[in-house]
Tab-separated table of C-alpha atoms and ligand atoms in Angstrom:
chain	number	residue	atom	x	y	z
A	1087	MET	CA	0.053	0.032	0.095
A	1088	SER	CA	1.254	3.425	-0.646
A	1089	ASN	CA	0.039	6.991	-0.943
A	1090	SER	CA	1.299	10.453	-2.110
A	1091	GLN	CA	2.441	11.262	1.417
A	1092	HIS	CA	4.848	8.393	1.370
A	1093	GLY	CA	8.551	8.830	0.439
A	1094	PHE	CA	9.906	8.396	-3.151
A	1095	ALA	CA	11.492	4.845	-2.431
A	1096	THR	CA	8.323	3.678	-0.935
A	1097	ARG	CA	6.150	4.775	-3.691
A	1098	ALA	CA	8.705	3.210	-6.106
A	1099	ILE	CA	8.067	-0.091	-4.509
A	1100	HIS	CA	4.460	0.013	-3.747
A	1101	ALA	CA	2.595	2.533	-6.043
A	1102	GLY	CA	0.450	0.527	-8.394
A	1103	GLN	CA	1.725	-2.768	-6.978
A	1104	GLU	CA	-0.829	-4.176	-4.381
A	1105	PRO	CA	-0.237	-7.829	-3.721
A	1106	GLU	CA	-2.082	-9.842	-6.199
A	1107	THR	CA	-5.632	-10.755	-4.976
A	1108	THR	CA	-5.948	-14.475	-5.793
A	1109	THR	CA	-2.604	-15.805	-4.370
A	1110	GLY	CA	-1.106	-12.763	-2.634
A	1111	ALA	CA	1.841	-12.673	-4.967
A	1112	VAL	CA	3.784	-9.677	-3.878
A	1113	ASN	CA	4.953	-8.912	-7.659
A	1114	VAL	CA	2.515	-7.888	-10.221
A	1115	PRO	CA	2.045	-10.914	-12.549
A	1116	ILE	CA	3.095	-10.723	-16.262
A	1117	TYR	CA	-0.541	-10.794	-17.847
A	1118	LEU	CA	0.301	-12.795	-20.997
A	1119	THR	CA	-3.036	-12.259	-22.718
A	1120	SER	CA	-4.366	-10.497	-25.760
A	1121	THR	CA	-7.933	-10.607	-24.625
A	1122	TYR	CA	-10.196	-11.082	-21.560
A	1123	ALA	CA	-13.477	-13.118	-21.075
A	1124	GLN	CA	-16.547	-10.891	-20.854
A	1125	GLN	CA	-19.547	-11.748	-18.625
A	1126	GLU	CA	-22.214	-10.533	-21.052
A	1127	ILE	CA	-22.496	-7.879	-23.755
A	1128	GLY	CA	-20.992	-4.679	-22.401
A	1129	LYS	CA	-19.847	-6.191	-19.111
A	1130	ASN	CA	-16.314	-6.986	-18.277
A	1131	LYS	CA	-13.850	-6.795	-15.524
A	1132	GLY	CA	-12.169	-3.590	-16.595
A	1133	TYR	CA	-10.112	-5.155	-19.536
A	1134	GLU	CA	-11.305	-5.879	-22.947
A	1135	TYR	CA	-8.243	-6.170	-25.145
A	1136	SER	CA	-4.515	-5.623	-24.317
A	1137	ARG	CA	-3.770	-2.967	-27.008
A	1138	VAL	CA	-6.230	-1.114	-24.861
A	1139	SER	CA	-5.030	-2.047	-21.606
A	1140	ASN	CA	-3.578	-4.802	-19.685
A	1141	PRO	CA	-3.009	-5.272	-15.946
A	1142	THR	CA	0.656	-5.338	-15.899
A	1143	ARG	CA	0.901	-2.269	-17.999
A	1144	THR	CA	-1.744	-0.552	-15.613
A	1145	ALA	CA	0.506	-1.226	-12.587
A	1146	LEU	CA	3.608	0.320	-14.347
A	1147	GLU	CA	1.387	3.285	-15.503
A	1148	GLN	CA	0.011	3.960	-11.965
A	1149	ASN	CA	3.479	3.608	-10.590
A	1150	LEU	CA	5.258	6.234	-12.893
A	1151	ALA	CA	2.469	8.656	-12.445
A	1152	ALA	CA	3.051	8.390	-8.622
A	1153	LEU	CA	6.868	8.937	-9.119
A	1154	GLU	CA	6.565	11.914	-11.415
A	1155	GLY	CA	3.608	13.495	-9.364
A	1156	GLY	CA	1.412	13.297	-12.357
A	1157	SER	CA	-2.375	12.299	-12.462
A	1158	SER	CA	-1.832	9.699	-15.379
A	1159	ALA	CA	0.839	7.828	-17.290
A	1160	HIS	CA	0.806	5.915	-20.500
A	1161	VAL	CA	3.580	3.607	-21.636
A	1162	PHE	CA	4.760	3.018	-25.135
A	1163	ALA	CA	7.074	0.706	-26.841
A	1164	SER	CA	9.911	3.030	-26.683
A	1165	GLY	CA	10.951	6.524	-25.893
A	1166	MET	CA	10.501	7.427	-29.616
A	1167	ALA	CA	6.946	5.734	-29.699
A	1168	ALA	CA	6.147	8.145	-26.547
A	1169	ILE	CA	7.245	11.113	-28.251
A	1170	SER	CA	5.408	10.027	-31.534
A	1171	ALA	CA	2.272	9.733	-29.224
A	1172	LEU	CA	3.187	13.275	-27.750
A	1173	VAL	CA	2.906	14.841	-31.152
A	1174	ALA	CA	0.062	12.737	-32.417
A	1175	MET	CA	-2.138	15.014	-30.076
A	1176	LEU	CA	-1.268	17.940	-32.428
A	1177	LYS	CA	-3.111	19.037	-35.703
A	1178	THR	CA	-2.087	20.312	-39.164
A	1179	GLY	CA	-1.042	23.865	-38.621
A	1180	ASP	CA	0.124	23.554	-35.159
A	1181	HIS	CA	3.577	24.806	-34.163
A	1182	VAL	CA	6.083	23.204	-31.706
A	1183	ILE	CA	9.054	24.778	-30.251
A	1184	CYS	CA	11.714	22.213	-29.424
A	1185	GLY	CA	15.031	22.436	-27.667
A	1186	SER	CA	17.870	22.838	-30.191
A	1187	ASN	CA	20.214	20.369	-28.407
A	1188	VAL	CA	17.728	17.429	-27.471
A	1189	TYR	CA	18.358	13.681	-28.378
A	1190	GLY	CA	18.887	13.394	-32.059
A	1191	GLY	CA	16.082	11.009	-32.615
A	1192	THR	CA	13.648	13.730	-31.670
A	1193	PRO	CA	14.307	16.266	-34.448
A	1194	ARG	CA	14.740	13.258	-37.029
A	1195	LEU	CA	11.184	12.227	-36.172
A	1196	PHE	CA	9.934	15.916	-36.173
A	1197	ASN	CA	11.644	16.856	-39.451
A	1198	GLN	CA	11.555	13.749	-41.557
A	1199	ILE	CA	8.158	12.284	-40.544
A	1200	VAL	CA	5.869	14.686	-38.432
A	1201	ALA	CA	6.554	17.740	-40.455
A	1202	HIS	CA	4.942	16.173	-43.554
A	1203	TYR	CA	1.687	16.441	-41.911
A	1204	GLY	CA	1.867	20.098	-41.722
A	1205	ILE	CA	3.052	20.537	-38.163
A	1206	GLU	CA	5.847	23.093	-37.801
A	1207	PHE	CA	8.899	22.916	-35.815
A	1208	THR	CA	11.125	25.641	-34.436
A	1209	TYR	CA	14.408	24.779	-32.625
A	1210	VAL	CA	15.870	27.333	-30.066
A	1211	ASP	CA	18.310	27.164	-27.191
A	1212	THR	CA	15.915	26.935	-24.310
A	1213	SER	CA	18.441	27.574	-21.834
A	1214	ASP	CA	17.415	31.261	-22.197
A	1215	PRO	CA	13.605	31.240	-21.535
A	1216	GLU	CA	13.405	34.488	-23.820
A	1217	ASN	CA	14.436	32.395	-26.879
A	1218	VAL	CA	11.208	30.435	-26.133
A	1219	ARG	CA	9.229	33.560	-25.753
A	1220	ARG	CA	10.453	35.043	-28.989
A	1221	ALA	CA	9.750	31.647	-30.927
A	1222	PHE	CA	5.947	31.604	-29.966
A	1223	THR	CA	3.456	32.058	-32.887
A	1224	PRO	CA	-0.387	32.062	-32.219
A	1225	ARG	CA	-0.267	28.368	-33.216
A	1226	THR	CA	2.286	27.285	-30.785
A	1227	ARG	CA	0.773	24.383	-28.792
A	1228	LEU	CA	3.783	22.536	-27.425
A	1229	VAL	CA	7.271	23.284	-25.968
A	1230	HIS	CA	9.430	20.139	-26.014
A	1231	ILE	CA	12.671	20.473	-23.690
A	1232	GLU	CA	15.391	18.313	-22.330
A	1233	THR	CA	17.311	19.215	-19.303
A	1234	PRO	CA	20.147	18.454	-19.075
A	1235	THR	CA	20.944	17.986	-22.512
A	1236	ASN	CA	22.995	15.359	-24.205
A	1237	PRO	CA	25.877	15.578	-24.312
A	1238	LEU	CA	26.612	19.193	-23.419
A	1239	MET	CA	24.686	19.057	-20.082
A	1240	GLN	CA	23.068	22.376	-20.696
A	1241	LEU	CA	20.286	23.158	-18.247
A	1242	THR	CA	17.037	24.765	-19.027
A	1243	ASP	CA	15.163	26.483	-16.181
A	1244	ILE	CA	12.014	24.543	-16.145
A	1245	ARG	CA	10.188	26.802	-13.874
A	1246	ALA	CA	11.033	29.874	-16.080
A	1247	VAL	CA	9.915	28.292	-19.355
A	1248	SER	CA	6.772	27.032	-17.598
A	1249	ALA	CA	5.770	30.697	-16.668
A	1250	VAL	CA	6.569	31.723	-20.267
A	1251	CYS	CA	4.188	28.899	-21.623
A	1252	ARG	CA	1.589	29.902	-18.955
A	1253	GLU	CA	1.564	33.797	-20.270
A	1254	GLN	CA	1.261	32.514	-23.768
A	1255	THR	CA	-1.543	30.260	-22.979
A	1256	LYS	CA	-3.493	33.347	-21.457
A	1257	ARG	CA	-2.571	35.383	-24.479
A	1258	VAL	CA	-3.858	32.982	-27.137
A	1259	GLY	CA	-6.718	31.347	-25.061
A	1260	GLU	CA	-5.377	27.888	-26.035
A	1261	PRO	CA	-3.169	25.605	-23.907
A	1262	VAL	CA	0.619	25.992	-24.820
A	1263	ASP	CA	1.921	22.802	-23.119
A	1264	LEU	CA	5.557	22.354	-21.698
A	1265	CYS	CA	6.832	18.915	-22.021
A	1266	VAL	CA	10.099	17.877	-20.409
A	1267	ASP	CA	12.078	14.815	-21.320
A	1268	ASN	CA	13.216	13.685	-18.000
A	1269	THR	CA	15.181	10.765	-19.040
A	1270	PHE	CA	18.691	11.919	-17.807
A	1271	MET	CA	17.581	12.788	-14.427
A	1272	SER	CA	14.785	10.277	-13.511
A	1273	PRO	CA	12.068	11.545	-11.067
A	1274	TYR	CA	14.341	10.742	-8.337
A	1275	PHE	CA	16.414	13.770	-8.949
A	1276	GLN	CA	14.277	16.073	-10.942
A	1277	ARG	CA	10.431	16.330	-11.018
A	1278	PRO	CA	9.218	18.734	-13.795
A	1279	ILE	CA	5.623	18.750	-12.805
A	1280	GLU	CA	6.548	20.167	-9.397
A	1281	LEU	CA	8.157	23.016	-11.488
A	1282	GLY	CA	5.234	23.752	-13.572
A	1283	ALA	CA	5.514	21.275	-16.480
A	1284	ASP	CA	2.191	20.016	-17.975
A	1285	LEU	CA	3.904	16.817	-19.351
A	1286	VAL	CA	6.891	14.610	-18.618
A	1287	MET	CA	8.414	12.091	-21.056
A	1288	HIS	CA	11.063	9.420	-20.442
A	1289	SER	CA	12.776	6.800	-22.413
A	1290	THR	CA	12.253	4.168	-19.694
A	1291	THR	CA	14.944	2.133	-21.513
A	1292	LYS	CA	17.267	4.244	-19.546
A	1293	PHE	CA	17.243	4.874	-15.761
A	1294	LEU	CA	13.848	3.815	-14.930
A	1295	ASN	CA	14.417	0.304	-16.188
A	1296	GLY	CA	18.029	0.709	-15.373
A	1297	HIS	CA	19.292	-2.710	-16.525
A	1298	SER	CA	19.798	-2.161	-20.160
A	1299	ASP	CA	17.182	-5.144	-21.011
A	1300	GLY	CA	14.243	-3.518	-22.378
A	1301	LEU	CA	13.042	-0.517	-24.444
A	1302	GLY	CA	10.194	1.706	-23.353
A	1303	GLY	CA	8.850	5.092	-23.068
A	1304	VAL	CA	6.234	6.938	-21.064
A	1305	LEU	CA	4.226	10.135	-21.130
A	1306	VAL	CA	3.128	11.392	-17.652
A	1307	ALA	CA	0.195	13.881	-17.845
A	1308	THR	CA	-1.320	16.279	-15.406
A	1309	ARG	CA	-4.702	16.914	-16.939
A	1310	PRO	CA	-7.583	14.571	-17.931
A	1311	ASP	CA	-7.774	15.841	-21.443
A	1312	HIS	CA	-4.239	14.667	-22.069
A	1313	ALA	CA	-4.787	11.367	-20.384
A	1314	GLU	CA	-7.872	10.739	-22.564
A	1315	ARG	CA	-5.918	11.679	-25.671
A	1316	PHE	CA	-3.082	9.474	-24.712
A	1317	ALA	CA	-5.154	6.505	-23.881
A	1318	PHE	CA	-7.006	7.045	-27.323
A	1319	ILE	CA	-3.703	7.169	-29.178
A	1320	GLN	CA	-2.546	3.882	-27.524
A	1321	LYS	CA	-5.671	2.344	-28.785
A	1322	CYS	CA	-5.646	3.712	-32.165
A	1323	THR	CA	-1.795	3.423	-32.952
A	1324	GLY	CA	-0.982	0.408	-30.844
A	1325	GLY	CA	2.693	1.364	-30.081
A	1326	ILE	CA	2.255	0.118	-26.499
A	1327	LEU	CA	4.578	-1.538	-24.264
A	1328	SER	CA	4.196	-5.323	-23.747
A	1329	PRO	CA	3.425	-6.983	-20.492
A	1330	PHE	CA	6.698	-8.489	-20.244
A	1331	GLU	CA	8.613	-5.195	-20.682
A	1332	SER	CA	6.156	-3.392	-18.186
A	1333	TYR	CA	7.145	-5.961	-15.843
A	1334	LEU	CA	10.854	-5.182	-16.306
A	1335	ILE	CA	10.349	-1.537	-15.739
A	1336	LEU	CA	8.162	-2.238	-12.626
A	1337	ARG	CA	11.108	-4.292	-11.427
A	1338	GLY	CA	13.699	-1.947	-12.423
A	1339	VAL	CA	11.958	1.208	-10.648
A	1340	LYS	CA	11.899	-0.746	-7.287
A	1341	THR	CA	15.572	-0.097	-7.008
A	1342	LEU	CA	15.616	3.321	-8.669
A	1343	ALA	CA	16.219	5.291	-5.456
A	1344	VAL	CA	19.285	3.180	-4.494
A	1345	ARG	CA	20.583	3.088	-8.110
A	1346	MET	CA	20.338	6.849	-8.434
A	1347	ARG	CA	22.096	7.635	-5.217
A	1348	GLN	CA	25.055	5.452	-6.258
A	1349	HIS	CA	24.978	6.774	-9.874
A	1350	ASP	CA	25.141	10.397	-8.495
A	1351	ALA	CA	27.886	9.558	-5.993
A	1352	SER	CA	30.050	7.922	-8.401
A	1353	GLY	CA	29.161	10.347	-11.193
A	1354	ARG	CA	30.439	13.207	-8.830
A	1355	GLU	CA	33.622	11.432	-8.091
A	1356	VAL	CA	34.479	10.471	-11.786
A	1357	ALA	CA	33.783	14.026	-12.758
A	1358	ALA	CA	35.992	15.586	-10.146
A	1359	TRP	CA	38.637	13.134	-11.110
A	1360	LEU	CA	38.447	13.798	-14.728
A	1361	ALA	CA	38.487	17.618	-14.265
A	1362	LYS	CA	41.899	17.226	-12.490
A	1363	HIS	CA	43.280	15.087	-15.266
A	1364	SER	CA	45.921	16.606	-17.303
A	1365	ARG	CA	44.818	15.094	-20.761
A	1366	VAL	CA	41.226	15.996	-20.211
A	1367	GLU	CA	40.764	19.535	-21.708
A	1368	LYS	CA	37.136	20.033	-20.479
A	1369	VAL	CA	34.418	18.356	-18.341
A	1370	PHE	CA	30.720	18.862	-18.723
A	1371	TYR	CA	28.911	17.946	-15.662
A	1372	PRO	CA	26.242	20.039	-13.764
A	1373	GLY	CA	27.606	18.884	-10.396
A	1374	LEU	CA	31.071	20.669	-10.819
A	1375	PRO	CA	31.024	24.245	-9.474
A	1376	THR	CA	32.718	25.304	-12.910
A	1377	HIS	CA	29.563	24.358	-14.658
A	1378	PRO	CA	28.051	27.549	-15.906
A	1379	GLN	CA	24.436	26.738	-14.406
A	1380	HIS	CA	25.661	24.799	-11.336
A	1381	GLU	CA	23.426	27.148	-9.135
A	1382	LEU	CA	20.475	26.291	-11.327
A	1383	ALA	CA	21.334	22.649	-11.379
A	1384	LYS	CA	21.402	22.707	-7.293
A	1385	ARG	CA	17.868	24.588	-7.320
A	1386	GLN	CA	16.172	22.351	-9.749
A	1387	MET	CA	17.688	18.965	-9.343
A	1388	SER	CA	18.287	17.113	-5.993
A	1389	GLY	CA	21.348	15.200	-7.452
A	1390	PHE	CA	23.643	15.587	-10.557
A	1391	GLY	CA	23.324	12.128	-11.972
A	1392	ALA	CA	25.595	9.909	-13.891
A	1393	LEU	CA	26.197	11.794	-17.311
A	1394	ILE	CA	29.448	13.172	-17.970
A	1395	THR	CA	31.080	14.437	-21.092
A	1396	PHE	CA	34.720	15.171	-21.601
A	1397	GLU	CA	36.857	16.669	-24.188
A	1398	ALA	CA	39.637	14.304	-25.272
A	1399	GLY	CA	40.973	16.870	-27.646
A	1400	SER	CA	40.526	14.984	-31.090
A	1401	LEU	CA	38.949	12.276	-32.626
A	1402	GLU	CA	42.001	10.201	-32.391
A	1403	ARG	CA	42.449	10.721	-28.742
A	1404	ALA	CA	38.602	9.980	-28.111
A	1405	ASN	CA	39.151	6.782	-30.194
A	1406	ASP	CA	42.256	5.857	-28.181
A	1407	VAL	CA	40.346	6.179	-24.954
A	1408	LEU	CA	37.228	4.364	-26.260
A	1409	LYS	CA	39.414	1.406	-27.539
A	1410	ARG	CA	41.287	0.997	-24.391
A	1411	VAL	CA	38.507	0.905	-21.663
A	1412	ARG	CA	38.082	-2.544	-19.984
A	1413	VAL	CA	35.416	-2.123	-17.457
A	1414	CYS	CA	33.392	0.568	-19.214
A	1415	THR	CA	31.494	-0.684	-22.324
A	1416	LEU	CA	31.627	1.120	-25.503
A	1417	GLY	CA	28.079	1.381	-26.553
A	1418	GLU	CA	25.063	3.583	-27.315
A	1419	SER	CA	22.465	4.209	-24.595
A	1420	LEU	CA	22.769	5.165	-20.892
A	1421	GLY	CA	21.095	4.724	-17.727
A	1422	GLY	CA	22.130	1.052	-16.923
A	1423	VAL	CA	23.807	-0.494	-13.857
A	1424	GLU	CA	27.043	-0.898	-16.241
A	1425	THR	CA	29.100	2.109	-17.221
A	1426	LEU	CA	28.508	2.916	-20.925
A	1427	ILE	CA	30.997	5.083	-22.794
A	1428	SER	CA	30.086	6.562	-26.053
A	1429	HIS	CA	31.407	8.931	-28.913
A	1430	PRO	CA	28.402	11.607	-29.592
A	1431	ALA	CA	29.741	12.736	-32.829
A	1432	THR	CA	29.690	9.324	-34.629
A	1433	MET	CA	26.916	7.769	-32.534
A	1434	THR	CA	23.952	9.527	-30.976
A	1435	HIS	CA	24.561	12.754	-33.051
A	1436	ALA	CA	25.764	11.275	-36.205
A	1437	ALA	CA	22.430	12.288	-37.879
A	1438	LEU	CA	23.165	16.008	-37.357
A	1439	GLY	CA	26.082	16.140	-39.699
A	1440	GLU	CA	29.238	17.896	-39.141
A	1441	GLU	CA	27.476	21.450	-39.648
A	1442	GLY	CA	24.760	20.581	-37.262
A	1443	ARG	CA	27.156	19.347	-34.593
A	1444	ARG	CA	29.319	22.355	-35.037
A	1445	LYS	CA	26.355	24.722	-34.512
A	1446	ILE	CA	25.517	23.198	-31.145
A	1447	GLY	CA	29.154	22.799	-30.019
A	1448	ILE	CA	29.614	19.095	-30.323
A	1449	THR	CA	33.179	18.181	-31.230
A	1450	ASP	CA	35.039	15.112	-32.537
A	1451	GLY	CA	36.947	14.759	-29.327
A	1452	MET	CA	33.966	14.571	-26.924
A	1453	VAL	CA	33.389	11.419	-24.947
A	1454	ARG	CA	30.237	10.717	-22.884
A	1455	ILE	CA	30.040	8.416	-20.054
A	1456	SER	CA	27.113	7.072	-18.317
A	1457	VAL	CA	28.616	6.122	-14.890
A	1458	GLY	CA	27.305	2.859	-13.639
A	1459	ILE	CA	27.071	1.354	-10.224
A	1460	GLU	CA	30.261	-0.591	-10.286
A	1461	ASP	CA	32.968	0.094	-7.707
A	1462	VAL	CA	33.917	3.693	-8.381
A	1463	GLU	CA	37.773	2.868	-7.962
A	1464	ASP	CA	37.501	0.187	-10.732
A	1465	LEU	CA	35.865	2.830	-12.968
A	1466	ILE	CA	38.510	5.499	-12.276
A	1467	GLY	CA	41.215	2.826	-12.797
A	1468	ASP	CA	39.896	1.896	-15.984
A	1469	LEU	CA	39.762	5.562	-17.331
A	1470	GLU	CA	43.157	6.133	-15.814
A	1471	GLN	CA	44.779	3.308	-17.966
A	1472	ALA	CA	42.599	4.444	-21.000
A	1473	LEU	CA	43.745	8.064	-20.897
A	1474	ALA	CA	47.442	7.161	-20.066
B	2459	PLP	C1	16.867	11.834	-23.705
B	2459	PLP	C2	16.301	10.687	-24.647
B	2459	PLP	N1	15.104	11.036	-24.997
B	2459	PLP	C3	14.561	9.869	-25.992
B	2459	PLP	C4	15.268	8.883	-26.152
B	2459	PLP	C5	14.818	7.808	-27.115
B	2459	PLP	O1	14.195	6.684	-26.486
B	2459	PLP	P1	14.217	5.114	-26.946
B	2459	PLP	O2	15.716	4.764	-27.409
B	2459	PLP	O3	13.710	4.486	-25.907
B	2459	PLP	O4	13.464	5.203	-28.033
B	2459	PLP	C6	16.729	8.712	-25.973
B	2459	PLP	C7	17.355	7.530	-26.368
B	2459	PLP	O5	18.508	7.363	-26.143
B	2459	PLP	C8	17.156	9.699	-25.093
B	2459	PLP	O6	18.239	9.641	-24.672
């Protein structure tokens, strides 16, 4: 049993996860069923067909809504499927303002698919809320941001951008919603709804699941009209999360609090160590006092997390480090218990092209680390020999 008064770790373990009524099983069963027996025409036990809803998925959706402080949550087959559902609530002629430095797959979806349906996108540096204000048009319906950004760890003041959206809502008489992709921080360290966001999105593939063994995405909403719309989109488009993957995330979330505490402690240690290393030219980590938005980071987040980017100096030097690591794994993604190390220019941000990367400041020498929860001495030892 849990309620909204309980602490984060209690809600992570119990919200949406009452012991099962037939046997008392403490874990939510994986309901492997596509359909449900009905008692008579129009009479059922709350479930009709698993594209519409499934009890394992319901448990996860209740759990994630409780963790983000939203009124509902809807889960999808991946983070990108969740972002697709987010923009599926828009109409031809609507306008979206998106952070210029968000996950590369997001502008790829917007520009190469959604724009064909007559929805317009403007990309701005949302670290200055005035850029958002200047980009509004009377048809703006959505502002989509990521904070911190990948890989430059730039922050956006969620409260300030939310205030700008509220003003615009009043001006045009139509909701201008703020959606925050909270993948990097998880609700353990950052809760955008408490700061005024209308919607929160996650690639649950990352910290929420935490074990690099399944994809998923979620949209957390604060208003009934959004909840209705997202449920309708799940039913119509079918890009929902499977019962098995819903279970994996439920299981992952149970340890979110302890994992995030360790990610954060090790993240701080690795970042401080890198910052002192003679072969590292620059470290991007909001927890370092040298980060230009360190004060905002302390205000808006309750930890600094596990993502660190550093400048190795050149493509060759970056490749040297990436070839030599033994404990860290070279690979895309982040947020797992294992430390992943990657090269933004040729991996996550390859699709932007050289010019696109140059514009936002991503160099060929940048290396990004998602610090896992291994012994931090082993991680530092590994980086030491790789940088030597
Ligand atoms: C911040 C962020 N948002 C969204 C996504 C897309 O999520 P998925 O890979 O689960 O589709 C990613 C994936 O790396 C991400 O890092």
